[in-house]
mmCIF file of C-alpha atoms in Angstrom:
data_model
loop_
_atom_site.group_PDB
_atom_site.id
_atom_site.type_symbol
_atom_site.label_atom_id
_atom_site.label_comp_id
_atom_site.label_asym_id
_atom_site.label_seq_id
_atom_site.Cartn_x
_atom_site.Cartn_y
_atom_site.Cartn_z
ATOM 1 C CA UNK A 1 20.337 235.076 -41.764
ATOM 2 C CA UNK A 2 20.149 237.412 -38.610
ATOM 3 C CA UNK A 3 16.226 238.067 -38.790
ATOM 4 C CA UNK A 4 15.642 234.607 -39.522
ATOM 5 C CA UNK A 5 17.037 234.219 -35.453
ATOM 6 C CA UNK A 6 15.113 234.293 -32.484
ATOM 7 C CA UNK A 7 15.390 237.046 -30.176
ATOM 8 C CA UNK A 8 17.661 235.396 -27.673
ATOM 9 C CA UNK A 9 20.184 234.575 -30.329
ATOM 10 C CA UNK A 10 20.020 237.702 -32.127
ATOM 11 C CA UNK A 11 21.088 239.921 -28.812
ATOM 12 C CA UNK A 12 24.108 237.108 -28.679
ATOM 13 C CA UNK A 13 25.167 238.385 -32.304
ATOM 14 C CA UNK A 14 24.298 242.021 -31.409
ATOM 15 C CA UNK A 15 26.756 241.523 -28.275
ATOM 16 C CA UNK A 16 29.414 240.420 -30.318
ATOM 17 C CA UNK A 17 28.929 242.354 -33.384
ATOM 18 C CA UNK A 18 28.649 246.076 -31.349
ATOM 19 C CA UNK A 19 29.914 248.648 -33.291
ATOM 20 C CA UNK A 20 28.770 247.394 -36.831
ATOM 21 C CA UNK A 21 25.615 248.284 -38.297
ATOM 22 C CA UNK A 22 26.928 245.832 -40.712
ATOM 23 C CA UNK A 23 27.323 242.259 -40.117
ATOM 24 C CA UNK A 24 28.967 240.916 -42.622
ATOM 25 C CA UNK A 25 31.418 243.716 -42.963
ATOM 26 C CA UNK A 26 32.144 242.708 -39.082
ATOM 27 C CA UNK A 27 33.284 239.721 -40.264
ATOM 28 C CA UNK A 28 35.567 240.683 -43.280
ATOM 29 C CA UNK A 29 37.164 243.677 -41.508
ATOM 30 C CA UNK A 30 37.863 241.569 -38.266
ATOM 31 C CA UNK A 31 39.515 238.763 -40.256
ATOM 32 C CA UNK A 32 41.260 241.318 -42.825
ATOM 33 C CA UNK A 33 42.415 243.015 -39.879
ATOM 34 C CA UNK A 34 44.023 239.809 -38.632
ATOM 35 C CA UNK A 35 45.499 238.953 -41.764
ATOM 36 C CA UNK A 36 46.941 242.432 -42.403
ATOM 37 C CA UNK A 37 48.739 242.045 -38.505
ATOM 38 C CA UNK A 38 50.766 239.766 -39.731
ATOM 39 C CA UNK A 39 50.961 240.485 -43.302
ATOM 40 C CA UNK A 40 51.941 244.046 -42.102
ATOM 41 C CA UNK A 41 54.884 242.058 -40.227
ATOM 42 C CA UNK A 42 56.892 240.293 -42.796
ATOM 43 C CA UNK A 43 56.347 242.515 -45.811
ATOM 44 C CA UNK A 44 57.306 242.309 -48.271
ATOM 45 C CA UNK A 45 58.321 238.690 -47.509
ATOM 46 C CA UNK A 46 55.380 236.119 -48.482
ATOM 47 C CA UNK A 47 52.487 235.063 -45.923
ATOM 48 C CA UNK A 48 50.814 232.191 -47.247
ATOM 49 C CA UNK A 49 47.264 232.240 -45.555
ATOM 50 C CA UNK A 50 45.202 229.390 -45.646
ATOM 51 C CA UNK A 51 41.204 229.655 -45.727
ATOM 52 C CA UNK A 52 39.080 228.198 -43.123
ATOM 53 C CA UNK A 53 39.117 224.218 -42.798
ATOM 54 C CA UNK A 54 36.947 223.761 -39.573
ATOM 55 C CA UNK A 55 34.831 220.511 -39.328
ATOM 56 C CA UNK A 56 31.684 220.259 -39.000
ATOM 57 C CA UNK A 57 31.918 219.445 -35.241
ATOM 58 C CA UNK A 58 34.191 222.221 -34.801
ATOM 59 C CA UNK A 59 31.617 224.783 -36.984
ATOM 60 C CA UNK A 60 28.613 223.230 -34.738
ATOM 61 C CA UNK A 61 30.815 224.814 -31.371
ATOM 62 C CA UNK A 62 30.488 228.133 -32.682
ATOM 63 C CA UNK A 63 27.459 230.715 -31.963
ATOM 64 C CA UNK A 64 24.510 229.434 -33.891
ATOM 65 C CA UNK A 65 26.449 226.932 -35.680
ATOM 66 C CA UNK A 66 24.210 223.545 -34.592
ATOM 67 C CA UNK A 67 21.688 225.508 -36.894
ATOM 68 C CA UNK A 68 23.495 224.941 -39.641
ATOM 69 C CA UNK A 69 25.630 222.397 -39.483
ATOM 70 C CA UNK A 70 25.199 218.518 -40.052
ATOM 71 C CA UNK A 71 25.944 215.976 -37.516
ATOM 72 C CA UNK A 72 28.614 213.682 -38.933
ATOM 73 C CA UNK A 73 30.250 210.686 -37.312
ATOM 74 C CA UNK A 74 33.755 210.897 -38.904
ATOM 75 C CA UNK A 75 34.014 214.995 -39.627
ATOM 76 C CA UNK A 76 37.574 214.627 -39.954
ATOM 77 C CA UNK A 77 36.703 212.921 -43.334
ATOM 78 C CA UNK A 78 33.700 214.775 -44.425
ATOM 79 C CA UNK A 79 32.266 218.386 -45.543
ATOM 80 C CA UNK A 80 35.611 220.423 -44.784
ATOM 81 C CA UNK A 81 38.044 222.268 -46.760
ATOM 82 C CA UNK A 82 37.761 222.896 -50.986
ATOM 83 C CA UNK A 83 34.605 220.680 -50.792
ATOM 84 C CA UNK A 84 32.670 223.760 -48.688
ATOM 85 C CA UNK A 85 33.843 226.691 -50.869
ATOM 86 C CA UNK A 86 31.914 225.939 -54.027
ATOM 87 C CA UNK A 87 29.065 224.067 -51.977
ATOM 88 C CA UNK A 88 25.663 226.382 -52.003
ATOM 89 C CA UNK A 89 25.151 226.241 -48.496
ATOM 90 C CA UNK A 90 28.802 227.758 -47.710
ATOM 91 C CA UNK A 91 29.391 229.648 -50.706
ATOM 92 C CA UNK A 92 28.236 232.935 -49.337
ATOM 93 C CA UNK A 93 30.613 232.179 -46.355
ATOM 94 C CA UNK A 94 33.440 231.502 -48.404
ATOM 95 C CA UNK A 95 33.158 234.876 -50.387
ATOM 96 C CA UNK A 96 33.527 236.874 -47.511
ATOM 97 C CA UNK A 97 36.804 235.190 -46.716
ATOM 98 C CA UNK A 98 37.583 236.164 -50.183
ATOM 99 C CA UNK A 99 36.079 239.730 -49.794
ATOM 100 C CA UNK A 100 38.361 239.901 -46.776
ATOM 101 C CA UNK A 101 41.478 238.905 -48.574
ATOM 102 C CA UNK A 102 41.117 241.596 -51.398
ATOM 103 C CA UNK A 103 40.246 243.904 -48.550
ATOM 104 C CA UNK A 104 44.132 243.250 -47.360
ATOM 105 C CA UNK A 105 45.708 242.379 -50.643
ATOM 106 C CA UNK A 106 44.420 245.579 -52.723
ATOM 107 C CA UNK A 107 42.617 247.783 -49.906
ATOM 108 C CA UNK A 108 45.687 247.838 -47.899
ATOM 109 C CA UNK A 109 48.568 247.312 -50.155
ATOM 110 C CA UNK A 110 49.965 243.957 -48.694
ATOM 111 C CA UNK A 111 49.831 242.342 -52.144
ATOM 112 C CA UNK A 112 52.098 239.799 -50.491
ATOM 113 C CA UNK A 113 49.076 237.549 -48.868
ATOM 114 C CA UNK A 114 49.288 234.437 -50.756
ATOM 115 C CA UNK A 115 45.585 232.301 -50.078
ATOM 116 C CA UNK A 116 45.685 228.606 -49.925
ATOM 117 C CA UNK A 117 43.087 226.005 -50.499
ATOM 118 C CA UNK A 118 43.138 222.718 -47.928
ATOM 119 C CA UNK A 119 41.818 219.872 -48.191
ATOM 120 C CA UNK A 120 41.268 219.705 -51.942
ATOM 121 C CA UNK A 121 40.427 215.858 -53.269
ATOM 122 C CA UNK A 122 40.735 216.243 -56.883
ATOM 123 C CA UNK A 123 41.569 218.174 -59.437
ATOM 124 C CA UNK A 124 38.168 219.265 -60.602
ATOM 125 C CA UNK A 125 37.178 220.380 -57.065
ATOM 126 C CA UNK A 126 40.217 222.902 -57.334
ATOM 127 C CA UNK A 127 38.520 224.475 -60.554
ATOM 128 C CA UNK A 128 35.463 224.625 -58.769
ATOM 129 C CA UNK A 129 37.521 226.441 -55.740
ATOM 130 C CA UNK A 130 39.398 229.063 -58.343
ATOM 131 C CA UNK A 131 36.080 229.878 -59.872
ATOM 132 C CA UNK A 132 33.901 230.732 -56.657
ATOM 133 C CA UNK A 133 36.902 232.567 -55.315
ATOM 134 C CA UNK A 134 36.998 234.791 -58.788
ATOM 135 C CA UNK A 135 33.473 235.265 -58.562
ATOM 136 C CA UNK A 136 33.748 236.565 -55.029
ATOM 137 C CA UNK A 137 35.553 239.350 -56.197
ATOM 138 C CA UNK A 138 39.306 237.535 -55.384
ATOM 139 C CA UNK A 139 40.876 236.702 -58.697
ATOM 140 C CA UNK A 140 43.398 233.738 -58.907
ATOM 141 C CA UNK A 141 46.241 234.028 -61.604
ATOM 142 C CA UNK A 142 45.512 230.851 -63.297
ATOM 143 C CA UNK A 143 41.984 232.597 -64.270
ATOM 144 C CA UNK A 144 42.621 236.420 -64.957
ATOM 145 C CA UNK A 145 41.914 237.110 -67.960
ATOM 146 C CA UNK A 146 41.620 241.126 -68.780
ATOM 147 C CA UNK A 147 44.369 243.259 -68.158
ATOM 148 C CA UNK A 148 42.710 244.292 -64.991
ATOM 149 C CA UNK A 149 42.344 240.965 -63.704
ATOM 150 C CA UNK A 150 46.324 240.501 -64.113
ATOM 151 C CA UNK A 151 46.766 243.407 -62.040
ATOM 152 C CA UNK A 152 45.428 242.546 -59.113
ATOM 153 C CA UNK A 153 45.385 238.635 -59.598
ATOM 154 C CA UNK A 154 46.948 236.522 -57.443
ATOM 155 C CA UNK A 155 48.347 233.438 -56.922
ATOM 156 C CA UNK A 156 47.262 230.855 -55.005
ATOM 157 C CA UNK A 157 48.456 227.692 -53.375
ATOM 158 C CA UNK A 158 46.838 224.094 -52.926
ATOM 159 C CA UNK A 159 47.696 222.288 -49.298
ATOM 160 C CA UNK A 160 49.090 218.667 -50.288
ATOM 161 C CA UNK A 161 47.736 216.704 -47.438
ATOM 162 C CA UNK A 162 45.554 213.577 -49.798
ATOM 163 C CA UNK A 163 47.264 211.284 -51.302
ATOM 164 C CA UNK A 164 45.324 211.974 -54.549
ATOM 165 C CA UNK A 165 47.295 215.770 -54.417
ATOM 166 C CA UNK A 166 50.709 213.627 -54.346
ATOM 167 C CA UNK A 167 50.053 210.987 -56.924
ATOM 168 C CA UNK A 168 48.467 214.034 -59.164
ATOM 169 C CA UNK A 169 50.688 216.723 -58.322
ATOM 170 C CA UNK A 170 51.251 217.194 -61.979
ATOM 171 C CA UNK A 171 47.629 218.144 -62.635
ATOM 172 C CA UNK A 172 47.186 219.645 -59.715
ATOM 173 C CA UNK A 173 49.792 222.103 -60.471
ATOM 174 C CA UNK A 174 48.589 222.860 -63.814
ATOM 175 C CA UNK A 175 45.864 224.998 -61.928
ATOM 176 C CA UNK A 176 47.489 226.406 -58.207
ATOM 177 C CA UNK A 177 50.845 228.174 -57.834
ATOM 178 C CA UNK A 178 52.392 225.652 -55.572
ATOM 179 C CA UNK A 179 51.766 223.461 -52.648
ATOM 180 C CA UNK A 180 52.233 223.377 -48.905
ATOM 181 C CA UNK A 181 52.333 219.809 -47.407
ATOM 182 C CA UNK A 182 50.186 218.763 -44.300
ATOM 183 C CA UNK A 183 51.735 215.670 -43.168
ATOM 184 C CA UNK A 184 49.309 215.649 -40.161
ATOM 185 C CA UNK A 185 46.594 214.864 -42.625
ATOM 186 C CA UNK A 186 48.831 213.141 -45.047
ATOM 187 C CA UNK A 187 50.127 210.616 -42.815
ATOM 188 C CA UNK A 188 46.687 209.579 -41.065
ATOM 189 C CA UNK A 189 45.432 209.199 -44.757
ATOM 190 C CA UNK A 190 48.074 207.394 -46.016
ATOM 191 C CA UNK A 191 48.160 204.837 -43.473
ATOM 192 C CA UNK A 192 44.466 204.897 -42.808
ATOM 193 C CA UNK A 193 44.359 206.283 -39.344
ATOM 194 C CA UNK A 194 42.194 208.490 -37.606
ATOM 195 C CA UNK A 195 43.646 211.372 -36.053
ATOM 196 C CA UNK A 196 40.797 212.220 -33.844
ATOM 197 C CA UNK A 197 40.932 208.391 -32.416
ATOM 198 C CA UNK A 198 43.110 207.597 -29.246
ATOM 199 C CA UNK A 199 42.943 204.398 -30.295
ATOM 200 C CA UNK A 200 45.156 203.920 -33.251
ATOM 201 C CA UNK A 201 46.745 207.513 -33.695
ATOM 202 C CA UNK A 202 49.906 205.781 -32.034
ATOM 203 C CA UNK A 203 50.547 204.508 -35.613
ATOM 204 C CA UNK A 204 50.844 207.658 -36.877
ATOM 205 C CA UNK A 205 54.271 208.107 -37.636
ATOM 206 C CA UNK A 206 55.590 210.945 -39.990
ATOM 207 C CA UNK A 207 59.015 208.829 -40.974
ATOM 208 C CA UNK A 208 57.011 205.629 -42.224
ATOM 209 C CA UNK A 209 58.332 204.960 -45.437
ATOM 210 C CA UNK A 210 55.103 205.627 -47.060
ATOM 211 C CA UNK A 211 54.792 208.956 -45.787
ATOM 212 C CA UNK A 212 58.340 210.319 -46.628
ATOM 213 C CA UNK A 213 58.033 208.618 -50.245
ATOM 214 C CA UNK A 214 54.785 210.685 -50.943
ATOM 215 C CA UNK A 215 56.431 214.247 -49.745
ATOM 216 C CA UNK A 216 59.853 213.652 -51.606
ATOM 217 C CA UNK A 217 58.084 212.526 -54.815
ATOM 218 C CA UNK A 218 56.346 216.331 -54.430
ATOM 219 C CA UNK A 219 58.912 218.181 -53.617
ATOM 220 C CA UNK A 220 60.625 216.822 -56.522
ATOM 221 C CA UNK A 221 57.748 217.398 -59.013
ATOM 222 C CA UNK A 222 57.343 220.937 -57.137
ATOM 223 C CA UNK A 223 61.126 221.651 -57.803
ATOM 224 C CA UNK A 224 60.884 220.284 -61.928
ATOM 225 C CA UNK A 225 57.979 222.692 -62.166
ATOM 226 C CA UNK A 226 59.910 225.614 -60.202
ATOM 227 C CA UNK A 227 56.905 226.186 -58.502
ATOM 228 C CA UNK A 228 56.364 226.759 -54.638
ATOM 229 C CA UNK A 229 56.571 223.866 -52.443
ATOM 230 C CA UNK A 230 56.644 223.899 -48.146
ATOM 231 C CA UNK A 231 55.481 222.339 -45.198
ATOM 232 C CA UNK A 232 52.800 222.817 -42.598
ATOM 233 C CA UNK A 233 53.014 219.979 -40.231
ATOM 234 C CA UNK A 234 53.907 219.466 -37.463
ATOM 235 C CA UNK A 235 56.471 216.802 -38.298
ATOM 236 C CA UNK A 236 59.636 219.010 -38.563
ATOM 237 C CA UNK A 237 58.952 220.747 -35.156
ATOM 238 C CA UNK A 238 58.746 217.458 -33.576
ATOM 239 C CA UNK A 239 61.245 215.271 -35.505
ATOM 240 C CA UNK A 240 64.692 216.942 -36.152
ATOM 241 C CA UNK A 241 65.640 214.139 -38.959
ATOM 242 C CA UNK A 242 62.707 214.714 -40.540
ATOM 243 C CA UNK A 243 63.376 218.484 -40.612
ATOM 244 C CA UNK A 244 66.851 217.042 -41.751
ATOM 245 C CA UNK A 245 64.817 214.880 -44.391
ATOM 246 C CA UNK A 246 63.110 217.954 -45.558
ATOM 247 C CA UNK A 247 65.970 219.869 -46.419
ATOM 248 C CA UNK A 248 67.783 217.145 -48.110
ATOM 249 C CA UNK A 249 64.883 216.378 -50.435
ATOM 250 C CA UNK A 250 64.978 220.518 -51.323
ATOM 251 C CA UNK A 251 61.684 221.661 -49.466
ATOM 252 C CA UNK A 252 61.770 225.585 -49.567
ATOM 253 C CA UNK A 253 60.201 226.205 -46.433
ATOM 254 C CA UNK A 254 58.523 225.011 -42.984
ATOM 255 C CA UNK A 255 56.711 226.166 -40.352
ATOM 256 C CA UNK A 256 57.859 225.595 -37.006
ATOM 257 C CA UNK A 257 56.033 225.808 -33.704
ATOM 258 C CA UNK A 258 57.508 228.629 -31.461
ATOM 259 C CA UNK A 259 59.266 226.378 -29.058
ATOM 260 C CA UNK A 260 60.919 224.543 -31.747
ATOM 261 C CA UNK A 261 62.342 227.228 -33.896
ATOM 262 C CA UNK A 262 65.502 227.281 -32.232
ATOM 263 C CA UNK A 263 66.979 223.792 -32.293
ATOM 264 C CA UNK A 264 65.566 223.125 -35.376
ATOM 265 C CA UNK A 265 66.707 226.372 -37.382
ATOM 266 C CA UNK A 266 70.385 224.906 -36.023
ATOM 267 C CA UNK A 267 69.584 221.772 -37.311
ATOM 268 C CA UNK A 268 69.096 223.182 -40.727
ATOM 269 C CA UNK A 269 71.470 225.023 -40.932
ATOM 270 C CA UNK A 270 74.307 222.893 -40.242
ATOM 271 C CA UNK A 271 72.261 220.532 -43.258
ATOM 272 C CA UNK A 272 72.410 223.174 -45.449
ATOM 273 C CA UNK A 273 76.149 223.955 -44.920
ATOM 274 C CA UNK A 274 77.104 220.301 -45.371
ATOM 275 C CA UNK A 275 74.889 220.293 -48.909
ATOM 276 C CA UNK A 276 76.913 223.539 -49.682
ATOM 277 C CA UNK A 277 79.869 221.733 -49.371
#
């Protein structure tokens, strides 16, 4: 939409866009570049990258962003993740994520960039997700087709962070590869909270019950289904029994923050040799 700008707010996109005729191919080749840094890293070892889940707050901080974004009051519960991708007035957006995932996955070779869709509410949204992201050029597995598709398709994961994605991980699993759990998102969902609110965000808790029920009831549909199942969250960098929890229920992976990689890799460990045994 640059010459739709005014003057003052195209020389702010010039300024950041210098060097490309080309703005959209700014944007793919910066964020394939990224991707491929890391990708580049741990080949041929899996890198599971997730597409964009800003809010709408979040999108409105960004250059020219309060022109297109709405004002909502809870954002943390409206137009983000799966529910943009298919939507019209992000579509266009969306493919160039998916332009700049090809880019790395067949342009560069690192075929072992895995995409993942957050923030998907229900089954028929994930359809919707799979079919813009094979018209943009980025073909999931579940839809290839030709014998060309299957070449270059790939597989993609869903983030399990609703409850809806736990109760229906069956279905849900029927159409994605695998899932990665958010219990950030999961937990303040499950026990109606907030995040965003200082209020009441000192009920979120990782170990309720609740919570824990959810993840081991997908980890164990996950596991029956021998498809791909990890965690996201923050909980296991945080809570050493939950990382303890994890392991016990058969996750296959977590992330960890940097500072907690240590203690908690330990921690593991010494789980995993006392399952062993």
């Amino acid at each position: 939409h640059y010459d739709d700008l005014d003057a003052r707010m195209q020389k702010k996109v010039d300024e950041k866009t210098r060097g490309w005729t080309d703005r959209e191919a700014y944007y793919v080749d910066n964020l394939a570049f990224g991707i491929a840094k890391i990708a580049t890293a741990f080949y041929p070892k899996p890198v599971i990258v997730r597409f964009s889940d800003f809010k709408s707050n979040e999108y409105r901080s960004l250059l020219g962003g309060e022109l297109y974004e709405p004002h909502e009051e809870n954002p943390m519960l409206g137009w983000r993740g799966a529910s943009r991708y298919y939507d019209p007035k992000f579509k266009k957006a969306f493919a160039l994520e998916c332009k700049a995932l090809w880019k790395v996955r067949e342009g560069m070779g690192l075929d072992n960039v895995i995409p993942m869709v957050p923030f998907c509410r229900t089954v028929e949204e994930g359809k919707k997700v799979l079919a813009a992201m094979k018209d943009a050029g980025l073909c999931p597995r579940m839809l290839a087709k030709t014998a060309k598709e299957r070449a270059s398709a790939t597989k993609v994961i869903v983030m399990c962070e609703i409850p809806s994605n736990a109760i229906l991980a069956d279905e849900f699993l029927d159409i994605f590869d695998g899932m990665s759990i958010g219990s950030n998102d999961l937990t303040q969902l499950t026990l109606g909270l907030d995040r965003d609110s200082g209020i009441v965000n000192r009920v979120a808790d990782e170990n309720d019950p609740a919570v824990k029920k959810l993840i081991a009831s997908v980890i164990k549909t996950c596991t029956r289904r021998k498809k791909y199942v990890g965690i996201c969250g923050q909980a296991p960098s945080d809570h050493p029994d939950f990382a303890k929890f994890l392991v016990e229920e058969g996750i296959e992976s977590m992330s960890l923050n940097p500072d907690s990689i240590i203690k908690t890799t330990i921690a593991v460990a010494a789980v995993e040799k006392k399952l062993r045994r």
